[in-house]
PDB file of C-alpha atoms in Angstrom:
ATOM      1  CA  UNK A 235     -16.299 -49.808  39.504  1.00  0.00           C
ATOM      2  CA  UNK A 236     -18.661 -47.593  41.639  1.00  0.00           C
ATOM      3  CA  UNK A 237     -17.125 -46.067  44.825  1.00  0.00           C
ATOM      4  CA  UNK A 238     -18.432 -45.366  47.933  1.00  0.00           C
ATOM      5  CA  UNK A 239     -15.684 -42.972  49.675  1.00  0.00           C
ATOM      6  CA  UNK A 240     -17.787 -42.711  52.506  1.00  0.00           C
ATOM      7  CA  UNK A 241     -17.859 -46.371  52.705  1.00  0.00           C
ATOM      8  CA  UNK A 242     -16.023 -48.055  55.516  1.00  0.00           C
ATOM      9  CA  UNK A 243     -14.800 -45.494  57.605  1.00  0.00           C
ATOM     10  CA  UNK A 244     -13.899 -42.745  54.737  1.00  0.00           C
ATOM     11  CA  UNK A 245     -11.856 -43.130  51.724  1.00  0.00           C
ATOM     12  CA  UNK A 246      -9.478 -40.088  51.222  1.00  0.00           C
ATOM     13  CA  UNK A 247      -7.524 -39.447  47.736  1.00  0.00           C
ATOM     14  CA  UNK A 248      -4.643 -40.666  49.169  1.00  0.00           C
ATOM     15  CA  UNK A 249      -6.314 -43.930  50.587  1.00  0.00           C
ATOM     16  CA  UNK A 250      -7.947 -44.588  47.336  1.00  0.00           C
ATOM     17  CA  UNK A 251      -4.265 -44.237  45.229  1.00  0.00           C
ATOM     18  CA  UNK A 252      -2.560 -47.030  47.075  1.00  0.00           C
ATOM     19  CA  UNK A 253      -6.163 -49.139  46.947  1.00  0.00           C
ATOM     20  CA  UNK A 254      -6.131 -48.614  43.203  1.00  0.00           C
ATOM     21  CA  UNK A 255      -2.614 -50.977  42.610  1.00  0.00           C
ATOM     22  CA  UNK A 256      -3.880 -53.956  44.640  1.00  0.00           C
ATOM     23  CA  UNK A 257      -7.279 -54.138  43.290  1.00  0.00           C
ATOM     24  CA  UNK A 258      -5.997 -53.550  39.564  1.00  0.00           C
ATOM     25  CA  UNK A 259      -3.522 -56.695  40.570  1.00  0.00           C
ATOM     26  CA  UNK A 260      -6.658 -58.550  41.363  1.00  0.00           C
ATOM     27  CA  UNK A 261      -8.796 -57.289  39.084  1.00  0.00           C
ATOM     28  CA  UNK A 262      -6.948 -55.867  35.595  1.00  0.00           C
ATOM     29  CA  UNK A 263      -7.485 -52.412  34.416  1.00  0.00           C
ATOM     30  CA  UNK A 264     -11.036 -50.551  35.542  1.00  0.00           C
ATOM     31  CA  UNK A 265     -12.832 -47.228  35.271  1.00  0.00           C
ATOM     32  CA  UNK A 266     -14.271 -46.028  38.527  1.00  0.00           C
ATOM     33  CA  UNK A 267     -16.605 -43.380  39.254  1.00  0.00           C
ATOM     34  CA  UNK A 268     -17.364 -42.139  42.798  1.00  0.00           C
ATOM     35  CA  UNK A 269     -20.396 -41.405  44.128  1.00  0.00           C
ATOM     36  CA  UNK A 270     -21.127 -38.055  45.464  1.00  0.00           C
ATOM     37  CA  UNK A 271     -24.718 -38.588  47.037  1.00  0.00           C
ATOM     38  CA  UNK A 272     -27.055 -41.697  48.074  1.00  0.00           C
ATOM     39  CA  UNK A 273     -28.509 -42.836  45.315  1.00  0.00           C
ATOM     40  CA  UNK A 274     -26.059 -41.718  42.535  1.00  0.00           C
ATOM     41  CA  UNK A 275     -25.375 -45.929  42.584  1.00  0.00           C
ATOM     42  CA  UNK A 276     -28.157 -46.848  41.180  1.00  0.00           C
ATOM     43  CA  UNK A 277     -28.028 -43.970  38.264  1.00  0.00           C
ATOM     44  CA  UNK A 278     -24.572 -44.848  37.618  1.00  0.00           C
ATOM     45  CA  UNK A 279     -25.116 -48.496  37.409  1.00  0.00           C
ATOM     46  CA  UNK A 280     -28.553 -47.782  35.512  1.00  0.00           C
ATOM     47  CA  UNK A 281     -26.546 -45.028  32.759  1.00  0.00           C
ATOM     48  CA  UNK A 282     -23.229 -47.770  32.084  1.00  0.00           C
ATOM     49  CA  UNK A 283     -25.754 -50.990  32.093  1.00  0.00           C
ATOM     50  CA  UNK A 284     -27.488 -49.572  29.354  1.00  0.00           C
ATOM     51  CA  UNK A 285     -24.785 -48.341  27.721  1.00  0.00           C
ATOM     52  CA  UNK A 286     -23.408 -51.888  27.204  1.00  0.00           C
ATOM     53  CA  UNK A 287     -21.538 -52.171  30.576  1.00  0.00           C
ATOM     54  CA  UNK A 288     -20.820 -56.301  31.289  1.00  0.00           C
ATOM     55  CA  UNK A 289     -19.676 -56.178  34.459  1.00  0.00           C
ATOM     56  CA  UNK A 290     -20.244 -53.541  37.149  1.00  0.00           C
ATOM     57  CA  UNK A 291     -18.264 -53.833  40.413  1.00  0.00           C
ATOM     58  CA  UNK A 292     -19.694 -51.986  43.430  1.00  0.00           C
ATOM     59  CA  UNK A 293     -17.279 -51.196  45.921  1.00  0.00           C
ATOM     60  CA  UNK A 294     -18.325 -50.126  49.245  1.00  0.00           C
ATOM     61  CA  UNK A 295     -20.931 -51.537  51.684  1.00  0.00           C
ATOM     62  CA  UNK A 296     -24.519 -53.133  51.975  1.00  0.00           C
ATOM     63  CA  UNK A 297     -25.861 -49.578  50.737  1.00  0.00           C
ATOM     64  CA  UNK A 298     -23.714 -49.712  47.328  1.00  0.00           C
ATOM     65  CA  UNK A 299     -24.459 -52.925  46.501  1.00  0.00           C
ATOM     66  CA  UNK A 300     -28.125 -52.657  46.908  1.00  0.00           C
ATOM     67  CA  UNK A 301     -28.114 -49.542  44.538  1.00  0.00           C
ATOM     68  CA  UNK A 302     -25.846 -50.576  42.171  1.00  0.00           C
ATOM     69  CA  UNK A 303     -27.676 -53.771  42.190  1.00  0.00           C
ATOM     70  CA  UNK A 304     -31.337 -51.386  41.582  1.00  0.00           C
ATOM     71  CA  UNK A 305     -29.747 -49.909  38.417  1.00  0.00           C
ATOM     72  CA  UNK A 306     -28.887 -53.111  37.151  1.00  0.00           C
ATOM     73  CA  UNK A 307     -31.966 -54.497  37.655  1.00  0.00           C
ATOM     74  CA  UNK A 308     -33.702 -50.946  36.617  1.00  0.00           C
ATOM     75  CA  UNK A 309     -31.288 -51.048  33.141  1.00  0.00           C
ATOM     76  CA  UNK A 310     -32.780 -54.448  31.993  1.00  0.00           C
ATOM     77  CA  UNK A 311     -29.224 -55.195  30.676  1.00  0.00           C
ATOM     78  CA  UNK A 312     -27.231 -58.142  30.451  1.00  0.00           C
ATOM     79  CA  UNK A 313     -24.727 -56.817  32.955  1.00  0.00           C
ATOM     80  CA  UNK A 314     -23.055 -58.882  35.780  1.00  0.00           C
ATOM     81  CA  UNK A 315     -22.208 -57.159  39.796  1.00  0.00           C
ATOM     82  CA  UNK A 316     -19.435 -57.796  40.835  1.00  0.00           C
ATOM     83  CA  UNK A 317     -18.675 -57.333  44.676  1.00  0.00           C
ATOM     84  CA  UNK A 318     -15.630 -55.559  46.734  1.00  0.00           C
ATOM     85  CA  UNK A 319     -17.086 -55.346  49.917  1.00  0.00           C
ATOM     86  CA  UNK A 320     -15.716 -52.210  52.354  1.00  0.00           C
ATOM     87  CA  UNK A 321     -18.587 -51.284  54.061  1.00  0.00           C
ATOM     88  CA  UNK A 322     -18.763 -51.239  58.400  1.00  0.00           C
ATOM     89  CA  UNK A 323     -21.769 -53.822  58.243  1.00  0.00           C
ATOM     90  CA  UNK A 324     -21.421 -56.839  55.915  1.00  0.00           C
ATOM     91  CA  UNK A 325     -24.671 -58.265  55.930  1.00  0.00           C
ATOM     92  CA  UNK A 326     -24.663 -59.433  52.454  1.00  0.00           C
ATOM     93  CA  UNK A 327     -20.765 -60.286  52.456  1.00  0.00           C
ATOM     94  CA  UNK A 328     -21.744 -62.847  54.616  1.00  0.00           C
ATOM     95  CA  UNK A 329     -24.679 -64.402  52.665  1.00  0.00           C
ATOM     96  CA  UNK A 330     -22.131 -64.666  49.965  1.00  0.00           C
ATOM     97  CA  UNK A 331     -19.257 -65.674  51.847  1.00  0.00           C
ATOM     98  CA  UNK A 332     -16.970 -62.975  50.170  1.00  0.00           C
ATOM     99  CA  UNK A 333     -13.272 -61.988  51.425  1.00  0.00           C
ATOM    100  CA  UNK A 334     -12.665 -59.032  53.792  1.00  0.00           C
ATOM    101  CA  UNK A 335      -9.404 -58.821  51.719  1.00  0.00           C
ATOM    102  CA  UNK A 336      -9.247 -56.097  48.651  1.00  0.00           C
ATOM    103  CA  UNK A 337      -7.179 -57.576  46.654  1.00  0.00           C
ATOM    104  CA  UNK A 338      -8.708 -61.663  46.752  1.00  0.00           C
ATOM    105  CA  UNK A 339     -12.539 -60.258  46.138  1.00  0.00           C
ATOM    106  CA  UNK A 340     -10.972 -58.466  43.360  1.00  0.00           C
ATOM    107  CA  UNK A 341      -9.279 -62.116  42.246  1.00  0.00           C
ATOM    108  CA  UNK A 342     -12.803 -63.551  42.819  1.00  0.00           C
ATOM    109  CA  UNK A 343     -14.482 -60.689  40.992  1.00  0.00           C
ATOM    110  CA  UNK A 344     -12.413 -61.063  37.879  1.00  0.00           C
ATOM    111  CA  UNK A 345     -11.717 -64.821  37.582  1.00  0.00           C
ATOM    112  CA  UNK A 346     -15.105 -66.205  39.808  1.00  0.00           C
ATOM    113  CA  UNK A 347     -18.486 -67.732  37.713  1.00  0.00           C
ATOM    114  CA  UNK A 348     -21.347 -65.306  37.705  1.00  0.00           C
ATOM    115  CA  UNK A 349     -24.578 -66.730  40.137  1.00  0.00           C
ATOM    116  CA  UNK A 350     -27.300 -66.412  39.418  1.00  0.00           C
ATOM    117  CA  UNK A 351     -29.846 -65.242  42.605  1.00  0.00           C
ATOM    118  CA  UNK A 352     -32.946 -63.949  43.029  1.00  0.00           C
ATOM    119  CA  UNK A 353     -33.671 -59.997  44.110  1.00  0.00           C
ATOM    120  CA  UNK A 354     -36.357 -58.420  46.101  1.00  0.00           C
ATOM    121  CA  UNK A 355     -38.872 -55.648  44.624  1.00  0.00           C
ATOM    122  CA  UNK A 356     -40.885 -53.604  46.922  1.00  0.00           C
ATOM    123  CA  UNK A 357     -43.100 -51.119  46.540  1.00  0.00           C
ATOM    124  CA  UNK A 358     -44.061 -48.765  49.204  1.00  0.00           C
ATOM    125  CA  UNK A 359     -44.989 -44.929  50.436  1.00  0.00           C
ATOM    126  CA  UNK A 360     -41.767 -42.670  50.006  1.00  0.00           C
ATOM    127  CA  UNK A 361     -41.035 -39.893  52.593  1.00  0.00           C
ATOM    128  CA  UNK A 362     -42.586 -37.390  50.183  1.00  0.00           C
ATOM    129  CA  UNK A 363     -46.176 -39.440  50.408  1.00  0.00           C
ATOM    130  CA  UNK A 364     -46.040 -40.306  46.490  1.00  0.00           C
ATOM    131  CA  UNK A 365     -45.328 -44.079  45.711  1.00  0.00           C
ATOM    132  CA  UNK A 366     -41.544 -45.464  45.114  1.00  0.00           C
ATOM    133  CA  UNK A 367     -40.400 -48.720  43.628  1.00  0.00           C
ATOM    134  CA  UNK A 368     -37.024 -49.652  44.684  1.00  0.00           C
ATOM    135  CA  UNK A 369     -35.534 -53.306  44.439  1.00  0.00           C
ATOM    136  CA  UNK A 370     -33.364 -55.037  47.207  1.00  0.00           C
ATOM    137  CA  UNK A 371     -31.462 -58.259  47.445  1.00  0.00           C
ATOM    138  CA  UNK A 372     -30.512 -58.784  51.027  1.00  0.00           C
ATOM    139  CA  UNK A 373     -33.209 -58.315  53.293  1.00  0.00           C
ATOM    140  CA  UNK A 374     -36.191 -55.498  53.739  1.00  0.00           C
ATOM    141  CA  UNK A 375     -37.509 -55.111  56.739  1.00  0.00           C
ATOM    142  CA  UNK A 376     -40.567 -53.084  58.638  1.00  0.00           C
ATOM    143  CA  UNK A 377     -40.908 -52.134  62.305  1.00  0.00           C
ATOM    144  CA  UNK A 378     -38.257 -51.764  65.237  1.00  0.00           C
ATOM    145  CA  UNK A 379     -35.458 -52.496  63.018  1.00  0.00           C
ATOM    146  CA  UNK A 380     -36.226 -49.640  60.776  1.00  0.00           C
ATOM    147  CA  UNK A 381     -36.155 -47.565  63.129  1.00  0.00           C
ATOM    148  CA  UNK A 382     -33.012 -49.003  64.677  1.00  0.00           C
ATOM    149  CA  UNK A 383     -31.314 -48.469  60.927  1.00  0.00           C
ATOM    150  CA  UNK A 384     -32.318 -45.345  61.021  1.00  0.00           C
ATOM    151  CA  UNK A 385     -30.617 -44.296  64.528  1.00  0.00           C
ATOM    152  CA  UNK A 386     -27.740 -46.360  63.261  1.00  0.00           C
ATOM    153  CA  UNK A 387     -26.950 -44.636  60.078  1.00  0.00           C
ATOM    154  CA  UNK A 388     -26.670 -41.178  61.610  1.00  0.00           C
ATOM    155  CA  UNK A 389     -24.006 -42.225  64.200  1.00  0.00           C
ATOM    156  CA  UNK A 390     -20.814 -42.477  63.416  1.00  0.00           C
ATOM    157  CA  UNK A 391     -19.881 -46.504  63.064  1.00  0.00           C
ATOM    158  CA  UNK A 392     -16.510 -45.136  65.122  1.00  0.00           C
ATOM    159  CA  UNK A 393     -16.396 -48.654  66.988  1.00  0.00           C
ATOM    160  CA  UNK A 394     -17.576 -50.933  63.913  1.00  0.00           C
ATOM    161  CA  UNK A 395     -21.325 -51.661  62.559  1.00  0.00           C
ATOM    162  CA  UNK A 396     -22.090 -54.293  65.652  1.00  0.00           C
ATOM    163  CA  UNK A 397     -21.674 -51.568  67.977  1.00  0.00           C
ATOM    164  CA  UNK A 398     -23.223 -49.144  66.146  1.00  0.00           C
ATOM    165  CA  UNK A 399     -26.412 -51.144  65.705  1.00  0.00           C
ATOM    166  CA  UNK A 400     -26.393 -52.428  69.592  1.00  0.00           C
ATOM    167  CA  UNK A 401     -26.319 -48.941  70.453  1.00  0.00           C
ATOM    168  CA  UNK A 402     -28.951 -47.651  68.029  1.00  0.00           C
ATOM    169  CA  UNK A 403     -31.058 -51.112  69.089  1.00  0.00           C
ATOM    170  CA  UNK A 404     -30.728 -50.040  73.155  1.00  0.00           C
ATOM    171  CA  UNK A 405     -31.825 -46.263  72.440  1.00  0.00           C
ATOM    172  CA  UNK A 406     -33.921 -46.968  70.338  1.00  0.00           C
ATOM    173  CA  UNK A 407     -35.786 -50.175  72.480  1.00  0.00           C
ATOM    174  CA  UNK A 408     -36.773 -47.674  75.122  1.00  0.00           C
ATOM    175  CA  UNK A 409     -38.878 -45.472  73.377  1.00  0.00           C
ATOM    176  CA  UNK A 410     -40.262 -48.147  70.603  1.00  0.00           C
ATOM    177  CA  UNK A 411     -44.082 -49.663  70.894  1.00  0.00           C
ATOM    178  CA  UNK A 412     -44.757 -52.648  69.314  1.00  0.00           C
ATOM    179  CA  UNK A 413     -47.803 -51.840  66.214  1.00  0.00           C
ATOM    180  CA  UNK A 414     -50.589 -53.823  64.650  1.00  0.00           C
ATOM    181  CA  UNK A 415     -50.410 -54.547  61.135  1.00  0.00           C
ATOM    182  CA  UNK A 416     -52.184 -56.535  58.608  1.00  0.00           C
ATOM    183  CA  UNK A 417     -50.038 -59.630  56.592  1.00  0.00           C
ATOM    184  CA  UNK A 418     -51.473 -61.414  53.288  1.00  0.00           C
ATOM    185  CA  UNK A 419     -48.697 -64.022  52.458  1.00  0.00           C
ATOM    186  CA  UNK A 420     -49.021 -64.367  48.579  1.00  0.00           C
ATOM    187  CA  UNK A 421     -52.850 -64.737  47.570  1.00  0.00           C
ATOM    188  CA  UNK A 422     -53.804 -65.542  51.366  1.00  0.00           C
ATOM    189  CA  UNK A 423     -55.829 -64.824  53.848  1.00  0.00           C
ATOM    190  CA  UNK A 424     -55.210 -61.303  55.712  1.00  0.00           C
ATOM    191  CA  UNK A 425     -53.939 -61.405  59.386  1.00  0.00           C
ATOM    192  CA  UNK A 426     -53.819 -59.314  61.685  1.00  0.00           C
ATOM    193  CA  UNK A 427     -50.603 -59.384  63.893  1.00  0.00           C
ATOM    194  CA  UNK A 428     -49.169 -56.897  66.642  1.00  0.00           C
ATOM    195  CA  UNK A 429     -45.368 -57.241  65.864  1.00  0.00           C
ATOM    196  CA  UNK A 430     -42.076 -56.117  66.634  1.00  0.00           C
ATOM    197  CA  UNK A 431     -40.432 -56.164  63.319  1.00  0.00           C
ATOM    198  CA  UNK A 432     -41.054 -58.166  60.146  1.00  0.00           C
ATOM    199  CA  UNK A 433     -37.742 -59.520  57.789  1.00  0.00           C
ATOM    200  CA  UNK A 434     -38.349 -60.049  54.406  1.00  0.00           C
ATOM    201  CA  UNK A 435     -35.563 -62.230  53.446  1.00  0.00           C
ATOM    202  CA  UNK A 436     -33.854 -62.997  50.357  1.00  0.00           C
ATOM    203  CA  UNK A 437     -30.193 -62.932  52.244  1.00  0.00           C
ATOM    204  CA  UNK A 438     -29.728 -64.198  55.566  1.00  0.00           C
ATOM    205  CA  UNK A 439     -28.286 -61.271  57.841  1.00  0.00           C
ATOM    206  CA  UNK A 440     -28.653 -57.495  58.753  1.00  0.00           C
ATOM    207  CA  UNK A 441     -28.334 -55.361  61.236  1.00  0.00           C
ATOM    208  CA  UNK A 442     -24.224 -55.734  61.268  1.00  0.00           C
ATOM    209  CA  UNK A 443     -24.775 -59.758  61.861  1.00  0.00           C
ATOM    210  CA  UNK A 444     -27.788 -60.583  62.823  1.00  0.00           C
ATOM    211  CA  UNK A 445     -28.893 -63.850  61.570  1.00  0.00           C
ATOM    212  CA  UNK A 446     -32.682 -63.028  60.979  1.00  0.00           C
ATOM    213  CA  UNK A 447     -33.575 -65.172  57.905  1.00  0.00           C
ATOM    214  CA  UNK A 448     -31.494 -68.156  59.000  1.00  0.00           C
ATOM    215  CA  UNK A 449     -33.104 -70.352  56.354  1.00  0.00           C
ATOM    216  CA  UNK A 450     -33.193 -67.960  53.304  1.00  0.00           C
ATOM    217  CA  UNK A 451     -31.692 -68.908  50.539  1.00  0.00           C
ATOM    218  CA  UNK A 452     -30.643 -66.181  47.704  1.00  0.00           C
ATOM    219  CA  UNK A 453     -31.873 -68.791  44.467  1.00  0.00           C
ATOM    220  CA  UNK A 454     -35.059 -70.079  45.797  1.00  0.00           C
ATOM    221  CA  UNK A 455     -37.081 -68.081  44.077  1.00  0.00           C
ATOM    222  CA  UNK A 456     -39.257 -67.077  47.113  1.00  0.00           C
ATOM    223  CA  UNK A 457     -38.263 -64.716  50.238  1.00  0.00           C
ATOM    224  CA  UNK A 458     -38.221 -65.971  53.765  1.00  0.00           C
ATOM    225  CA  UNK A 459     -41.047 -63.836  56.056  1.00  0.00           C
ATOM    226  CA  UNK A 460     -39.861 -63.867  59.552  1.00  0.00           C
ATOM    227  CA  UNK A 461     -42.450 -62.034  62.188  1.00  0.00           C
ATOM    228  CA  UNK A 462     -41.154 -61.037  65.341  1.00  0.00           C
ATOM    229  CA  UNK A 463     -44.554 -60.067  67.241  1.00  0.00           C
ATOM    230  CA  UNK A 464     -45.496 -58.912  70.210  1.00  0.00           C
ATOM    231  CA  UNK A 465     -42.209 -59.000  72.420  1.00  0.00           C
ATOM    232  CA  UNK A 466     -41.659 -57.155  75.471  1.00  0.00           C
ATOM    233  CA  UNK A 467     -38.717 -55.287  76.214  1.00  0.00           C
ATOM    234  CA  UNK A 468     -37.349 -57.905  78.731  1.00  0.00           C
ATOM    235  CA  UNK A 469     -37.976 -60.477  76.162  1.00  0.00           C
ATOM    236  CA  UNK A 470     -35.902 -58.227  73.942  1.00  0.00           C
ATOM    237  CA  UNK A 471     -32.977 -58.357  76.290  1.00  0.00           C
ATOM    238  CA  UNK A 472     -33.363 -61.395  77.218  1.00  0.00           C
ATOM    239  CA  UNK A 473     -33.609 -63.590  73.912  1.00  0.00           C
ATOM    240  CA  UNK A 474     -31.841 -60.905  71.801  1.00  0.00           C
ATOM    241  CA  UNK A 475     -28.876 -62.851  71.421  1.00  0.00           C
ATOM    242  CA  UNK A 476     -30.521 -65.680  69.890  1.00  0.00           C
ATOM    243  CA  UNK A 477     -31.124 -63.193  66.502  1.00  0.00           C
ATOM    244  CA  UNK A 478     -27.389 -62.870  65.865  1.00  0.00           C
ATOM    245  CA  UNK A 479     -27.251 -67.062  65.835  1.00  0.00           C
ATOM    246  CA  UNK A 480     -30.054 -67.808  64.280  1.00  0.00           C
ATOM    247  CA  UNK A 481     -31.995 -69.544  66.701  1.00  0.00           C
ATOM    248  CA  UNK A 482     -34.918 -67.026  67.384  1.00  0.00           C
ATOM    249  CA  UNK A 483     -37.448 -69.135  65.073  1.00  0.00           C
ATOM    250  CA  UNK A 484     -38.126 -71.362  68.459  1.00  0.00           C
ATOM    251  CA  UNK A 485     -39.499 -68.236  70.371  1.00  0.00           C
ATOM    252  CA  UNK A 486     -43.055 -68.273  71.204  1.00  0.00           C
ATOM    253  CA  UNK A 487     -44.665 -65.515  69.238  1.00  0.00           C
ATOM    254  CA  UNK A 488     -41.922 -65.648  65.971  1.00  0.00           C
ATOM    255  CA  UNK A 489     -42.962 -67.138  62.715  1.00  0.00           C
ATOM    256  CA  UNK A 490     -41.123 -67.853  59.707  1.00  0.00           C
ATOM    257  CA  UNK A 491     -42.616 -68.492  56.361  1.00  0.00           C
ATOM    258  CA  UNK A 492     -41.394 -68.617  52.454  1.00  0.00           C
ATOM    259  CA  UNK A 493     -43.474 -66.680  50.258  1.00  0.00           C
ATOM    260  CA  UNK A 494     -43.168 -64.626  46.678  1.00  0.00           C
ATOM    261  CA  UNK A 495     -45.004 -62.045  48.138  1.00  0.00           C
ATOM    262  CA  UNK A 496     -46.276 -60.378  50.737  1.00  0.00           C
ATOM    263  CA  UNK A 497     -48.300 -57.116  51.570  1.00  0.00           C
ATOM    264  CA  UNK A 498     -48.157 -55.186  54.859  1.00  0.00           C
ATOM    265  CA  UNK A 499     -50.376 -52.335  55.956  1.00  0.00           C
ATOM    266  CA  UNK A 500     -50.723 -50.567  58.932  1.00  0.00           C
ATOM    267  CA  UNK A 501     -53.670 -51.608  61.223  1.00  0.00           C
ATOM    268  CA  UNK A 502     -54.279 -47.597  61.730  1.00  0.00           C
ATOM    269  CA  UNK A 503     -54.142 -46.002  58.113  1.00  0.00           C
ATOM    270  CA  UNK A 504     -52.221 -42.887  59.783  1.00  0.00           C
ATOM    271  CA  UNK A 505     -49.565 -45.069  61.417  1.00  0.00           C
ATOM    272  CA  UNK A 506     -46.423 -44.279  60.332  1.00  0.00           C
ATOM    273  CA  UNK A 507     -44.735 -47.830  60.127  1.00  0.00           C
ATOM    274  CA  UNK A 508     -41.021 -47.474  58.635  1.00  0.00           C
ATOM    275  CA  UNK A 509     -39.540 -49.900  55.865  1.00  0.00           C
ATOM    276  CA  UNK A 510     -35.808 -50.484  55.992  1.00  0.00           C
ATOM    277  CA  UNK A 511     -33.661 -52.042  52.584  1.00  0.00           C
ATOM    278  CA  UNK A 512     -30.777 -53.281  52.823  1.00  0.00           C
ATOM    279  CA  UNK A 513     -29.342 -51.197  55.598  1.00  0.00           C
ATOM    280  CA  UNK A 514     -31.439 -48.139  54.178  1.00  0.00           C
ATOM    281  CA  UNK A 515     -34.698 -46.485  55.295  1.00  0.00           C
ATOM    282  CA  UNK A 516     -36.200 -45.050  52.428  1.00  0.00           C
ATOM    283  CA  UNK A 517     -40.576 -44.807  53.154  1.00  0.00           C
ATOM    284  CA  UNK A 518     -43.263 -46.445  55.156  1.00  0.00           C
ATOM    285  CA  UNK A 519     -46.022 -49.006  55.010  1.00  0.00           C
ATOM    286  CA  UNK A 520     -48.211 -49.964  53.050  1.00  0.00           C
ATOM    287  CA  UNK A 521     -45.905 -51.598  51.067  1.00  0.00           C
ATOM    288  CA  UNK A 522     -45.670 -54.889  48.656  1.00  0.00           C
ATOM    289  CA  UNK A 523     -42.462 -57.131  49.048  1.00  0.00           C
ATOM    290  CA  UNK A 524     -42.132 -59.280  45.466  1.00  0.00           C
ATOM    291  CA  UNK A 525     -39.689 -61.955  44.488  1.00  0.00           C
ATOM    292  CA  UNK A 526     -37.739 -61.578  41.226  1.00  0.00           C
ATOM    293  CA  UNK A 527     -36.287 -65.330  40.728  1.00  0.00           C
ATOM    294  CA  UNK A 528     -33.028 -65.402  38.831  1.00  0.00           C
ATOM    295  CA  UNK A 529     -33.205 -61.696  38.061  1.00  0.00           C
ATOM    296  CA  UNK A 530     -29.472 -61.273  38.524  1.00  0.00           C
ATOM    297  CA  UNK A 531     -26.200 -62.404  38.015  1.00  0.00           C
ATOM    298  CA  UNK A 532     -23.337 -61.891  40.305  1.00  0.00           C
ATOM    299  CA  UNK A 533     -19.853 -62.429  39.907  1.00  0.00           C
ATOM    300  CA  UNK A 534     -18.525 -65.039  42.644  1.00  0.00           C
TER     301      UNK A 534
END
């Protein structure tokens, strides 16, 4: 099991002690190693997958899983994730439909049939300029809502994920312009499109909720593109709501299509376009978003 202690508020010694007997009951015995840094998922899960790990449970929130998940899928290895979700946002909790209670997604961990779903790969310009691989399986994303993850994840999450994000989207909204960028959908055509944000979809929510790939489906073996273009602010406040139910497809100016792949470049080579994964914001445009069908197996 890898540990996030910074996961879902904080996770003090003493916390973790009385955590450990109700997830053992759920789960049987376990070794667990915290992490200390971001990232140190991924090398964890990379190091014990390829050391002959089976099962690797992240515990934590839509951060953990996605690296644990990257060192799986980095390892090669036939190793299963298994999910204890604890984390303020959710996002892929949801997808899956997994318990808020410890001790049952432990149950569901341990006695549940492993899925098998597709994962996201994504290559793209890091923050030191050289060129990063990273894999995702919720949803990446370019545009306002990078930058919104980015406001998000330095605030404290004191009054849960939903208001942290509506109060990184509102500061955030009234300094952000809208930027040209060029799509290519699999081996089509190049558009140009002025957008808001683009979702790359293998999952169906971020954002602590939002419902921006309403029709994505995590075994299709393709990832749902969903442009948001050219919106104005009052459209923003206005129609908003509509991302957290899903019903945002019917607005004039968003598009939704299912593609394995997709490359996005800035219009403006200089233009400094964030990418967001899975809750994380980790480089900038250009950037290739690939489909990995049935690359892993988790344990539901």
């Amino acid at each position: 099991m890898i540990v996030n202690p910074r996961s879902g508020g904080g996770l003090a010694e003493a916390r973790w002690a009385k955590l450990v007997e109700a997830l053992t009951d759920g789960l049987g015995p376990f070794d667990s190693v915290f992490t200390k840094a971001p990232r140190d998922a991924t090398a964890i899960a990379h190091r014990e997958a390829q050391a002959g790990r089976r099962l690797i449970v992240a515990f934590g929130g839509d951060g953990t899983i996605s690296e644990t998940a990257d060192g799986i899928l980095r390892a090669g290895a036939p190793c299963e994730l298994g999910i204890i979700p604890r984390g303020t946002g959710g996002d892929f909790r949801r997808t899956l439909d997994l318990p808020k209670d410890l001790a049952e997604a432990a149950r569901r961990v341990r006695e549940g049939a492993a899925r098998v779903i597709d994962a996201g790969r994504v290559t793209y310009v890091a923050h030191d300029g050289g060129a990063e691989t990273r894999h995702f399986v919720n949803v990446a994303s370019f545009g306002y809502s990078s930058a919104v993850a980015s406001r998000a994840n330095n605030s404290t999450k004191r009054f849960g994920a939903k208001m942290a994000f509506v109060g990184a989207a509102v500061r955030t909204l009234l300094a952000y312009d809208n930027t040209d960028v060029w799509l290519t959908l699999d081996d089509g055509p190049r558009h140009r499109r002025r957008v808001m944000l683009t979702a790359v979809g293998n999952g169906r929510f971020f954002g602590g909720g939002m419902k921006i790939c309403p029709d994505a489906q995590l075994d299709s073996g393709a990832l749902d593109v969903v442009v948001v273009g050219d919106l104005s602010r009052g459209d923003v406040i206005f129609k908003g709501s509509r991302l957290y139910d899903g019903t945002h497809l019917s607005i004039e100016d968003v598009t939704s299509a299912r593609a394995r792949k997709l490359v996005a470049e800035p219009v403006e080579g200089d233009a400094l376009v964030p990418i967001e994964l899975d809750g994380e914001t980790p480089g900038r445009l250009p950037a290739t978003f690939e489909v990995l069908p049935g690359a892993l197996r988790v344990r539901v």
